[in-house]
XYZ file of C-alpha atoms in Angstrom:
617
model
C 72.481 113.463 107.296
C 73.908 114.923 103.915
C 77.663 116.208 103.758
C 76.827 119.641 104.815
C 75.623 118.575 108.077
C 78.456 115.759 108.705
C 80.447 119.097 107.869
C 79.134 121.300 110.684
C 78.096 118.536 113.063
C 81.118 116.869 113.420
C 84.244 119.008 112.170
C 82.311 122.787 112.996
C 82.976 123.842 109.203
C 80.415 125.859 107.285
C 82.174 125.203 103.466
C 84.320 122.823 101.942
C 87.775 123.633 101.744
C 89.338 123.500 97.894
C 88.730 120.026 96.398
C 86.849 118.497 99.279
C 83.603 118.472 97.699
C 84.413 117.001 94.647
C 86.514 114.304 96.122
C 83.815 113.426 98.266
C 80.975 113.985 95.865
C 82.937 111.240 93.548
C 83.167 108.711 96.347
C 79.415 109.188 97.070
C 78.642 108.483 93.122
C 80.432 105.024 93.655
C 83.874 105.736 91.697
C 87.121 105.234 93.035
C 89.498 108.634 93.640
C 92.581 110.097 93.758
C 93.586 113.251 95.921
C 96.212 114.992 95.567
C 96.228 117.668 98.482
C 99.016 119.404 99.960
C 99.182 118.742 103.920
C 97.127 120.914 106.214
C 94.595 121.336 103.527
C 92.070 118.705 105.075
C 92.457 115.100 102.825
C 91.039 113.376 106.003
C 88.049 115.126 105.592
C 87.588 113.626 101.935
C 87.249 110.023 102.910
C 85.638 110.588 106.876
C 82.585 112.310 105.745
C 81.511 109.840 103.064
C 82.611 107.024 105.297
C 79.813 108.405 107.760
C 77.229 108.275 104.760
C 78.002 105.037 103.279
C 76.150 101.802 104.716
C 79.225 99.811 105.679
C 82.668 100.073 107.307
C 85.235 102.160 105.868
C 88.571 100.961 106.269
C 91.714 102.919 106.121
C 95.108 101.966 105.226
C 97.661 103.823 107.228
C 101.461 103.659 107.678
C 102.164 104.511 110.896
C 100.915 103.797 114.471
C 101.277 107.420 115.792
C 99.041 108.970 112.483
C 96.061 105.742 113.235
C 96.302 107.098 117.259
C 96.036 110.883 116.158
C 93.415 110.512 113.422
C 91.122 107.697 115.557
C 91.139 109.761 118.843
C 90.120 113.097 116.856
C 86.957 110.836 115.413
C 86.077 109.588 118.933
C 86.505 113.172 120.460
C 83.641 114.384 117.606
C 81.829 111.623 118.560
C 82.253 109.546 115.270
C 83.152 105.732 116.621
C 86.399 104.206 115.193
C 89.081 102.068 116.020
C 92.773 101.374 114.842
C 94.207 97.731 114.213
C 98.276 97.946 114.173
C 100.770 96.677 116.180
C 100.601 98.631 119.121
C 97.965 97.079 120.331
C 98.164 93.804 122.823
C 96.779 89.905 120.991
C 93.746 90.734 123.256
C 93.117 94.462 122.552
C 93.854 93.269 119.287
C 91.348 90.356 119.064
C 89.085 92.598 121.464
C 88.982 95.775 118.796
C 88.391 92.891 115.936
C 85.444 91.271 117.914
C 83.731 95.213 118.747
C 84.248 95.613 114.239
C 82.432 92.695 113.923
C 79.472 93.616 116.081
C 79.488 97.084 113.717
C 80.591 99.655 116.405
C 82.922 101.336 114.342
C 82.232 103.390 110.872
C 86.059 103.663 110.391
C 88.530 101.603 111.200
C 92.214 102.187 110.475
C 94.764 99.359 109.190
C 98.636 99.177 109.311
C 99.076 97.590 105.911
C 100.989 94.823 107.440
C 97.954 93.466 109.270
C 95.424 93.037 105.554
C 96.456 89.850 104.946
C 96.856 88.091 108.076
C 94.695 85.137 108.536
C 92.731 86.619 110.990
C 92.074 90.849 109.846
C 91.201 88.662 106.416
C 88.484 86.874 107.852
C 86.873 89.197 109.634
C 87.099 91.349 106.002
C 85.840 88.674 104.118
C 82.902 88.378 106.472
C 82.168 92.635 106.710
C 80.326 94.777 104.805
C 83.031 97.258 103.625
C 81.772 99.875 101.350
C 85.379 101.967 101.055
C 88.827 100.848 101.324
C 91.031 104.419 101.763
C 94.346 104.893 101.608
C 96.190 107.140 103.077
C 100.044 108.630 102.561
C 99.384 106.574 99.175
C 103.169 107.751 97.773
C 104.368 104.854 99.722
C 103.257 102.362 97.113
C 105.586 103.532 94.417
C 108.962 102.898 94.565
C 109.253 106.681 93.077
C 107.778 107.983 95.991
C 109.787 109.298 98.723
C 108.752 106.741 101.543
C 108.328 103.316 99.451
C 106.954 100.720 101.421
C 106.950 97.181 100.274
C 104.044 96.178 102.280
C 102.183 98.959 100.671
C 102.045 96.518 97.972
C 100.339 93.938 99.295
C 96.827 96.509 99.270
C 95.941 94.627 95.816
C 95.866 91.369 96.754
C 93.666 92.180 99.540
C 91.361 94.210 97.517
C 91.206 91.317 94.988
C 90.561 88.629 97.812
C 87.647 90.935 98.743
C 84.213 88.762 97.539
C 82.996 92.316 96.895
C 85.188 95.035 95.759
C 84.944 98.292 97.963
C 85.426 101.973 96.097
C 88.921 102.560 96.632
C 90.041 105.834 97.813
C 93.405 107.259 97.921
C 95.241 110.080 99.036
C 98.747 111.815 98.898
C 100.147 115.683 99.455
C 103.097 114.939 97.427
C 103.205 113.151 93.673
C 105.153 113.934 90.800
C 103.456 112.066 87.457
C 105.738 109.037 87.997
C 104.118 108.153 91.354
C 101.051 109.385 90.223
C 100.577 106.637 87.637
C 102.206 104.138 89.788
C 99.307 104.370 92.369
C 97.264 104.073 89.973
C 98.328 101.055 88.138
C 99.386 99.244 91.416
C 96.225 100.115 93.043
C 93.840 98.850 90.393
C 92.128 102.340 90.657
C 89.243 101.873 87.490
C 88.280 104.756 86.465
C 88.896 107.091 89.200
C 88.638 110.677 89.796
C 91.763 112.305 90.149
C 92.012 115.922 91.507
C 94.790 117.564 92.551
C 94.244 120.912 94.509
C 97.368 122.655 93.828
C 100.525 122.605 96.244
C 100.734 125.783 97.302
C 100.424 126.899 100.957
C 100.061 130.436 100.742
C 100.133 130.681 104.865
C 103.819 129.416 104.790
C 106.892 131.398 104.463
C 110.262 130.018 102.842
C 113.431 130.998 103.642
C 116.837 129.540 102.565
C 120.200 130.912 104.424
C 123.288 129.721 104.327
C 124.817 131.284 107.508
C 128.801 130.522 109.285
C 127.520 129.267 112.312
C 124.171 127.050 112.077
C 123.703 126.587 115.361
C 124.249 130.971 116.222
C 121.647 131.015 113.760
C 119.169 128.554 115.552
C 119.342 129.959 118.704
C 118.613 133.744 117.582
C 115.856 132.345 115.822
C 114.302 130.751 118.538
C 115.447 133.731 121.276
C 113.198 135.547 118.903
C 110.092 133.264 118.686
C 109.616 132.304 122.119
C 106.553 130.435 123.165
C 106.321 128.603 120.079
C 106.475 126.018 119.161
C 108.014 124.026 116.258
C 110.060 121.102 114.683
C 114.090 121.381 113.776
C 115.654 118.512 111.456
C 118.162 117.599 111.242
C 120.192 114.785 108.727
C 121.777 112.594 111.225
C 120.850 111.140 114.450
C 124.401 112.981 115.686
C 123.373 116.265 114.431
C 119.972 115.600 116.756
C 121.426 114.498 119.905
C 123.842 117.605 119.674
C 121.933 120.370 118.713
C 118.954 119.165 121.389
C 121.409 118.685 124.325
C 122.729 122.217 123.319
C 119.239 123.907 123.072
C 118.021 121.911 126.248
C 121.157 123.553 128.448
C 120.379 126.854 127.311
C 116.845 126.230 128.973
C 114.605 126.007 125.903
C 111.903 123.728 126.335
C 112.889 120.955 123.642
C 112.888 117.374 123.085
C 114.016 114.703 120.399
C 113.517 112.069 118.208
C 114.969 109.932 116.328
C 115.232 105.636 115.300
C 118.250 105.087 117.671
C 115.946 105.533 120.609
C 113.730 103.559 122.580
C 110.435 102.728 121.597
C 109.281 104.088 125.492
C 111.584 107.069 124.185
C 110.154 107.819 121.168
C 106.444 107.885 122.489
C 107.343 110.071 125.514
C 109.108 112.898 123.312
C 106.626 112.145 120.842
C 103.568 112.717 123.467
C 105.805 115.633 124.862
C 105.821 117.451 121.880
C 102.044 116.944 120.849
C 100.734 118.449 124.677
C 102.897 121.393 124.121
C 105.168 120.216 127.421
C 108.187 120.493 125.142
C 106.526 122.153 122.171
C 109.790 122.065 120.559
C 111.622 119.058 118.678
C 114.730 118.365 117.389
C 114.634 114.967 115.127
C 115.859 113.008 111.996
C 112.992 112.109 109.209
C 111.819 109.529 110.998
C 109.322 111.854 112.821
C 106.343 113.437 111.453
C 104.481 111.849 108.959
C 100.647 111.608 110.503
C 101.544 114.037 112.926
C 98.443 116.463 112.945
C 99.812 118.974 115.577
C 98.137 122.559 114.085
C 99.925 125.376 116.064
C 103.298 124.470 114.759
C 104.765 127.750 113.747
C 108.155 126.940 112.246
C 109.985 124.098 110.951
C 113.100 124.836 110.201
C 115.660 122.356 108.876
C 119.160 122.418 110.202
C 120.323 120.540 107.068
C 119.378 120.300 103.684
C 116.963 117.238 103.101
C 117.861 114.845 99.427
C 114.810 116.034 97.912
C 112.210 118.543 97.110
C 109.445 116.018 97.734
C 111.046 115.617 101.193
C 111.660 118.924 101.847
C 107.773 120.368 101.145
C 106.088 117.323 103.124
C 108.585 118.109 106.450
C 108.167 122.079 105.844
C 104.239 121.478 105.119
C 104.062 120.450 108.904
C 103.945 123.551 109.598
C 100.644 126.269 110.111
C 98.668 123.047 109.278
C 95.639 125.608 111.281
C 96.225 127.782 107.879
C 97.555 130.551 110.070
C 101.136 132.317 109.582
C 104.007 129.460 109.619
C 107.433 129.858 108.793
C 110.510 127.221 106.834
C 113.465 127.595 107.003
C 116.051 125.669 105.335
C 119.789 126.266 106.727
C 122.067 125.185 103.910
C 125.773 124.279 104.069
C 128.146 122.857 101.595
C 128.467 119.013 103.890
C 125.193 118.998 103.458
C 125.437 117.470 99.799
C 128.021 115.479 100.945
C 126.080 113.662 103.827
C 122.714 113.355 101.276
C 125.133 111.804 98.319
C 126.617 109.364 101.112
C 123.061 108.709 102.086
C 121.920 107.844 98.444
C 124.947 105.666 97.449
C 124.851 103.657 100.706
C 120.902 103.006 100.422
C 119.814 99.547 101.207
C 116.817 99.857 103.176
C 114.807 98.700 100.901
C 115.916 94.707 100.578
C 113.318 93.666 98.155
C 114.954 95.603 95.286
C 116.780 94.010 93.018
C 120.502 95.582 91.775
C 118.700 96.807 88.834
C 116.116 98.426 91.038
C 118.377 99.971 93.573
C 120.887 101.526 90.378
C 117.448 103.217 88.973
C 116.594 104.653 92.453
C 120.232 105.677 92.979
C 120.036 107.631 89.301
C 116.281 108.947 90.537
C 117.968 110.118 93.873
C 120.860 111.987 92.608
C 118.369 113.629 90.246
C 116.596 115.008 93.065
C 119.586 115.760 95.095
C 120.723 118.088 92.442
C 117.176 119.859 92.657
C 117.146 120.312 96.133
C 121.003 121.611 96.152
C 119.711 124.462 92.931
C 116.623 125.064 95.479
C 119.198 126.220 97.690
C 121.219 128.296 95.795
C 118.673 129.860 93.320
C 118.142 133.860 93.809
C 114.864 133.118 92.210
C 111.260 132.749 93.915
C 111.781 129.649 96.204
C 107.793 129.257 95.936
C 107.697 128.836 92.358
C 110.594 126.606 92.227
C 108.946 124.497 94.571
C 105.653 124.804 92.567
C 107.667 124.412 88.864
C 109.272 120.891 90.553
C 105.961 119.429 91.210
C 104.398 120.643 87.792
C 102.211 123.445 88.966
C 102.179 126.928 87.504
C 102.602 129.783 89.508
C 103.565 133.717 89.398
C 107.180 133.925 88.792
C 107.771 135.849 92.183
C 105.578 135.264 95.196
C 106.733 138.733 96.836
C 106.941 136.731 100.336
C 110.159 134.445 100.654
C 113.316 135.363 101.519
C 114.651 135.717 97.902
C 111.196 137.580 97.118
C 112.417 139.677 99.959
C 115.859 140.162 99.730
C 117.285 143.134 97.656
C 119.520 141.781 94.544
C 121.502 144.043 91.997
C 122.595 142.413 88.400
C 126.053 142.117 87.603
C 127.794 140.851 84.138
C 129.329 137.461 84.370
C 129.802 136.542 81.120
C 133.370 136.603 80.608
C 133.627 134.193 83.823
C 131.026 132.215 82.873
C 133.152 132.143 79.386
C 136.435 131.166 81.336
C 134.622 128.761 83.715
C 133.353 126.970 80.712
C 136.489 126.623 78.475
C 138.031 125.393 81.684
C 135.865 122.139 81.551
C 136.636 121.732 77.967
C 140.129 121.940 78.072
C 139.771 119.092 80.770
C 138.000 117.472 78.703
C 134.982 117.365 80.313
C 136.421 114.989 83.170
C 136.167 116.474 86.842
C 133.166 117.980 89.200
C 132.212 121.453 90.272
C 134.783 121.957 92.650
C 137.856 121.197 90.944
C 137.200 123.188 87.991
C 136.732 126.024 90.752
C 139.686 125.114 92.190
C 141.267 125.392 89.059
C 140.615 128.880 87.240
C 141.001 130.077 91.007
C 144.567 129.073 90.856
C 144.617 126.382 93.712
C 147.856 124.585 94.312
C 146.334 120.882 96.001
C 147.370 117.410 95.816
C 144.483 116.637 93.248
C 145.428 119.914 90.781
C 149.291 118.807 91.139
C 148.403 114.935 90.451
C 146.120 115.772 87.190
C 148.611 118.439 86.083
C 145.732 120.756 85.585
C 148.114 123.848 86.368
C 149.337 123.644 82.571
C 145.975 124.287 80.805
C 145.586 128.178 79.967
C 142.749 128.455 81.847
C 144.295 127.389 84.977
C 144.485 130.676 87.342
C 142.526 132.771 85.379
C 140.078 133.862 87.379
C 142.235 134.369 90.577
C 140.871 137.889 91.215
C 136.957 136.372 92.120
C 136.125 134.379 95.329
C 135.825 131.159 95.434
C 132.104 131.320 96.758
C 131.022 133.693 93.840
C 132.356 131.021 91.598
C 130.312 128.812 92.516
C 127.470 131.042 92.899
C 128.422 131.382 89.157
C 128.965 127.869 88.350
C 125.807 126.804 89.986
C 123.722 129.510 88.109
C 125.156 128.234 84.918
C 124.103 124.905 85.951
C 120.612 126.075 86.729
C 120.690 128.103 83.273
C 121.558 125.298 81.190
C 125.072 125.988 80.039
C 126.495 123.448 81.998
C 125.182 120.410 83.133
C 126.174 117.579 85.885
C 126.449 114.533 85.516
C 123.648 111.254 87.423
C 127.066 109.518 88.944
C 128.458 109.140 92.592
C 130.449 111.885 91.697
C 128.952 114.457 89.852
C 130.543 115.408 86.649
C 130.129 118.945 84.935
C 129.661 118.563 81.401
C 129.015 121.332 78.696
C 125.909 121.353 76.757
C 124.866 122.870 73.480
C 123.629 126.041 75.021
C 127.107 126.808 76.580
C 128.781 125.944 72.958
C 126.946 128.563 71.622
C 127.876 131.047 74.542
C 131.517 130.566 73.564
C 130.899 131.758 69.775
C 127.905 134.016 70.234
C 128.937 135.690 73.568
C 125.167 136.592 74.698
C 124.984 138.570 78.054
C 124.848 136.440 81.113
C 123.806 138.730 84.185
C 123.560 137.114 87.693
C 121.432 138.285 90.538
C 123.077 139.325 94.028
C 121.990 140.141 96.996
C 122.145 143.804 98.639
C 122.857 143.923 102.387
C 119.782 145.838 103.293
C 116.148 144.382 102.850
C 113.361 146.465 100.894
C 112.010 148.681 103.184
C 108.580 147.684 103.041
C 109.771 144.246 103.457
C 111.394 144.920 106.313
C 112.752 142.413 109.107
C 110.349 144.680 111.306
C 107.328 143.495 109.059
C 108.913 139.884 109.256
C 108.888 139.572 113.128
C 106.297 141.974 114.307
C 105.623 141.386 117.821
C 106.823 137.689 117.989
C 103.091 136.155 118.772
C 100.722 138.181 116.314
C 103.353 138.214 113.526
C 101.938 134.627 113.104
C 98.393 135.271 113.154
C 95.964 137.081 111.403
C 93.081 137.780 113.761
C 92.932 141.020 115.897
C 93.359 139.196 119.261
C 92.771 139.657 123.022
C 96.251 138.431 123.989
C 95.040 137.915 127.818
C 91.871 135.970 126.941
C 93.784 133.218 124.155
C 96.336 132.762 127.593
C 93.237 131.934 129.341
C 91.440 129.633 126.790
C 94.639 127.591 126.174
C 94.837 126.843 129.753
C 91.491 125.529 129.979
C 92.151 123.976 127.087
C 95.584 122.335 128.334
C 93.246 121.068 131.479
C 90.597 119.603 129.471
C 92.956 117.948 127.214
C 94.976 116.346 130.678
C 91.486 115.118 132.044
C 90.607 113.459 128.741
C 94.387 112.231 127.601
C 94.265 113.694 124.049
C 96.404 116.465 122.466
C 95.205 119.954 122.925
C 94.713 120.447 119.398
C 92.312 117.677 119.080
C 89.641 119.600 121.872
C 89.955 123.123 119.584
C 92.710 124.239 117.279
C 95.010 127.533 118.066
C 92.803 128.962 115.163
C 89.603 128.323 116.794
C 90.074 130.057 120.115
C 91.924 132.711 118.051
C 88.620 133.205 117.049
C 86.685 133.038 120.058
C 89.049 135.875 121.722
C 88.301 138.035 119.067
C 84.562 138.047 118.625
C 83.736 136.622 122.305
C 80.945 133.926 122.307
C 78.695 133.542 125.044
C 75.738 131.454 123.805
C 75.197 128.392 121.792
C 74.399 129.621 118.495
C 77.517 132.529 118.839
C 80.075 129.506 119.697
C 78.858 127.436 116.607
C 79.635 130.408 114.600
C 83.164 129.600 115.089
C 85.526 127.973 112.957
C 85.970 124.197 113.975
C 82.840 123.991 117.221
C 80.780 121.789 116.002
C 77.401 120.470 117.774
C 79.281 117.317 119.229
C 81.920 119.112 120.752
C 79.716 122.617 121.843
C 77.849 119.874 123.815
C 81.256 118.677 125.335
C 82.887 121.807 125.653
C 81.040 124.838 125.063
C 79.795 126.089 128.135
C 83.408 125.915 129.712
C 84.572 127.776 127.084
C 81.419 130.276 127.351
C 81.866 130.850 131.299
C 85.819 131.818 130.526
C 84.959 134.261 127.750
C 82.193 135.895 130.094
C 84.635 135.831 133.543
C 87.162 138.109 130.889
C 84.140 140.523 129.833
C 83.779 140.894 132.881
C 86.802 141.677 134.665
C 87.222 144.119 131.428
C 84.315 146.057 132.369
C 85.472 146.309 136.160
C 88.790 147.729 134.796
């Protein structure tokens, strides 16, 4: 079979998605690639259909047990034979899965990167006929990357051990151009083809608020978007085990997750969450990556993450079906606090040296100051995102909440002239805050002990709020007229472009918001009708019910997610145009031959029993 009918056998797909084809076209020609692919936008699809065309095993690096589990019981459900190798598995599952790869029952087998060099996964390697090595979440080989992991390392020396050296694949949805070179100079990647497909994911809404009361905020969220379901971070394992005990006594179906609990724990929530029993979660970062759940319809993170990178890979969980998904990021002042505490009391990483862990500390408090302006930017919050990871984009997206919001201009350059000569008179020596504190005309401990109530500027600007000063201070920040410092504790320092404001006196407008939304924006636009809001398709509401349950069944008999049997966006598309016979269902969107054999007809007599109790009516 050629790609096109891998395509449509296995996955039910008609066309490549954006990239796919040339990332798999390059593999095919021999040459080792790079993908850069935002998630949901099908990188698995890249190195499983050439895996199923080449003449040997394919073996995929992957970091966690839960993403080898998901990805290897999809494969077996299309009928594509694979296995996973990690530690999960029992010394005689283990040396049971390692005796079936040696007998050539699986195409693709998937690796914890731990297990490559053990005496006995190295033998058996040695010994197989491996035409790709893949790797997947590949940002975890640079220590630039968001989740560094040592062992990650350790994929060269295997490769080189190799007697024959496999094309090596690799694949990431996040990479600035630091991590981008690293995996390729760590990797050993000759000559490869590197495409990245753009970041944007044009199905997902962003939304930043910053509201009084985080958890108010949560629940009318999630009053209004009932039958949902979705993932809420949140920065500590506190913040988890309070806001879930708080959600689950108000009777929403939610669970948790987070390192401080069992392993037994962890899988059951996990499992919970992925068969839709608790379809919502409350958990820390440790949850998600490899998680392949498509009808999650909002993440929305009760705290500000410590980086952008962060940020778009935990909101990209989200409409992974390409359907109508919503982020939203609730931001509060602690939360810089808790993220700079985080960064300066890093040591999980114990193979850096002090020189190491200093450069990741300055690289961290980088980021932390470009997730905080992310926050607090009136501007497009797509194209910010875009801008950080190099991409162009149209300077307003028209859907995000700043996009959507209503702002008026007002002069600040007099206070932005004050703010500024306040830091030079203090020569420059003291954060945001204080120099807020300052010009507002605070009376504390720290003003008193500096004696900063004798400068001129001190009181000044008594007549503004203290949050539109820092609204003001942070958009000078963002503008360039001030800078902060890459310290524990951020210093604001005046640059050359805020000299020049003090002599030349330009016009320095700032954008802020209107109560009301535009009205053809409107919150009714937003929301509209809780379940199709999210969806595109023209939908018979009664029928989808009916095809998730037998989908729920079917998924209960078999043990798999419900997802893995037919996405929300498949039977979406079956209650709209109503198949009833084999070539009708392979029409649709994700039924491919395999699983029309397994599943069709069940899905067929549903559709029929509807027409026809319509007809009655």
């Amino acid at each position: 079979m050629n790609k096109e009918q891998i395509l449509k056998k296995y996955y039910g797909y008609d066309t490549f998605r954006d990239g796919q084809e040339e990332l798999i076209d390059s593999i095919l020609s021999g040459k080792d690639t790079f993908g850069i692919m935002p998630t949901g936008a099908g990188k698995s699809v890249c190195f499983q259909v050439p895996a199923l065309i080449l003449s040997g095993i394919t073996l995929v690096v992957s970091p966690l047990i839960s993403l080898m589990k998901d990805q290897v019981g999809t494969l077996n459900q299309m009928g594509v034979h694979a296995a996973y190798l990690n530690s999960s598995l029992t010394a005689n599952q283990y040396r049971l899965a390692l005796s079936y790869a040696r007998e050539g029952r699986y195409k693709i087998i998937y690796v914890a990167p731990e297990r490559l060099l053990t005496e006995e996964f190295l033998d058996f390697a040695k010994q197989a006929d491996i035409s790709m090595l893949s790797i997947d979440e590949v940002h975890c080989v640079s220590q630039w990357g968001q989740d560094f992991r040592p062992s990650y390392l350790k994929i060269i020396d295997f490769i080189n051990q190799l007697p024959v050296r496999p094309i090596v694949s690799a694949f990431t949805a996040t990479a600035t151009k630091e991590v981008k070179e690293d995996v390729i100079r760590l990797l050993g990647l000759q000559k490869a083809t590197v495409v990245t497909t753009g970041f944007d994911r044009k199905n997902l809404y962003f939304a930043v608020k910053s509201p009084k009361d985080k958890y108010a905020e949560l629940d009318s969220y999630l009053k209004e978007h009932r039958n949902m379901s979705g993932v809420i971070y949140c920065a500590t394992r506190k913040a988890v085990e309070e806001v879930s005990l708080r959600l689950e006594q108000e009777g929403y179906p939610v669970t948790r997750y987070h390192a401080g609990l069992s392993d037994a724990e962890r899988h059951q929530n996990q499992d919970d969450f992925i068969y839709d029993v608790k379809p919502i979660i409350v958990a820390t970062n440790a949850f998600g990556m490899g998680i392949d759940k498509s009808n999650v319809r909002f993440v929305i993170h009760y705290n500000m993450p410590k980086n952008i990178e962060s940020y778009y890979q935990e909101a990209g969980r989200a409409g992974r079906d390409g359907e109508r998904a919503e982020c939203i990021l609730l931001y509060g002042g602690q939360d810089v606090i808790t993220n700079q505490l985080f960064i300066e009391n890093n040591r999980e990483n114990e193979e850096l040296t002090d020189e190491m862990l200093e450069a990741v500390k300055v690289r961290d408090r980088e980021r932390l100051k470009k997730m905080t302006f992310y926050c607090v930017t009136n501007d497009c919050l797509r194209h910010y995102i875009l801008k950080y990871f190099g991409e162009k984009s149209e300077k307003a997206c028209g859907d995000c909440s700043n996009c959507l919001t209503e702002y008026e201009s007002i002069d600040i350059t007099e206070t932005s002239i004050k703010l500024i000569q306040c830091v030079l008179e203090t020569r420059q020596r003291f954060g945001l805050m204080t120099i807020v504190d300052a010009v507002h005309g605070s009376k504390s401990a720290k003003i008193k002990q500096f004696r900063l109530e004798e400068y001129p500027s001190y009181n000044s600007l008594a007549d503004i709020t203290i949050p539109r000063l820092k609204q003001i201070m942070n958009h000078l920040v963002l503008s360039g007229y001030l800078e902060l410092t890459n310290s524990e504790f951020s210093i604001v320092k005046v640059t050359a472009q805020g000299k020049e404001l003090l002599e030349q006196k330009e016009t320095i407008e700032l954008k802020v918001s209107k109560e009301q939304k535009k009205k053809e924006k409107s919150s009714e636009t937003r929301n509209n009708s809780k379940k199709k809001a999210v969806f595109s398709l023209d939908t018979n509401d009664k029928l989808f019910d009916e095809l998730r349950v037998l989908r729920l069944s079917i998924a209960r008999k078999e043990k798999v997610p419900p997802y893995i049997i037919f996405g929300d966006k498949t039977l979406l598309q079956m209650s709209q145009t109503l198949p009833t016979r084999k070539e009708e269902m392979l029409e649709i969107t994700g039924v491919g031959e395999i699983k029309y054999e397994k599943y069709g007809e069940q899905f067929e007599e549903v559709i029929r029993r509807f027409q026809s109790n319509t007809e009655k009516k």
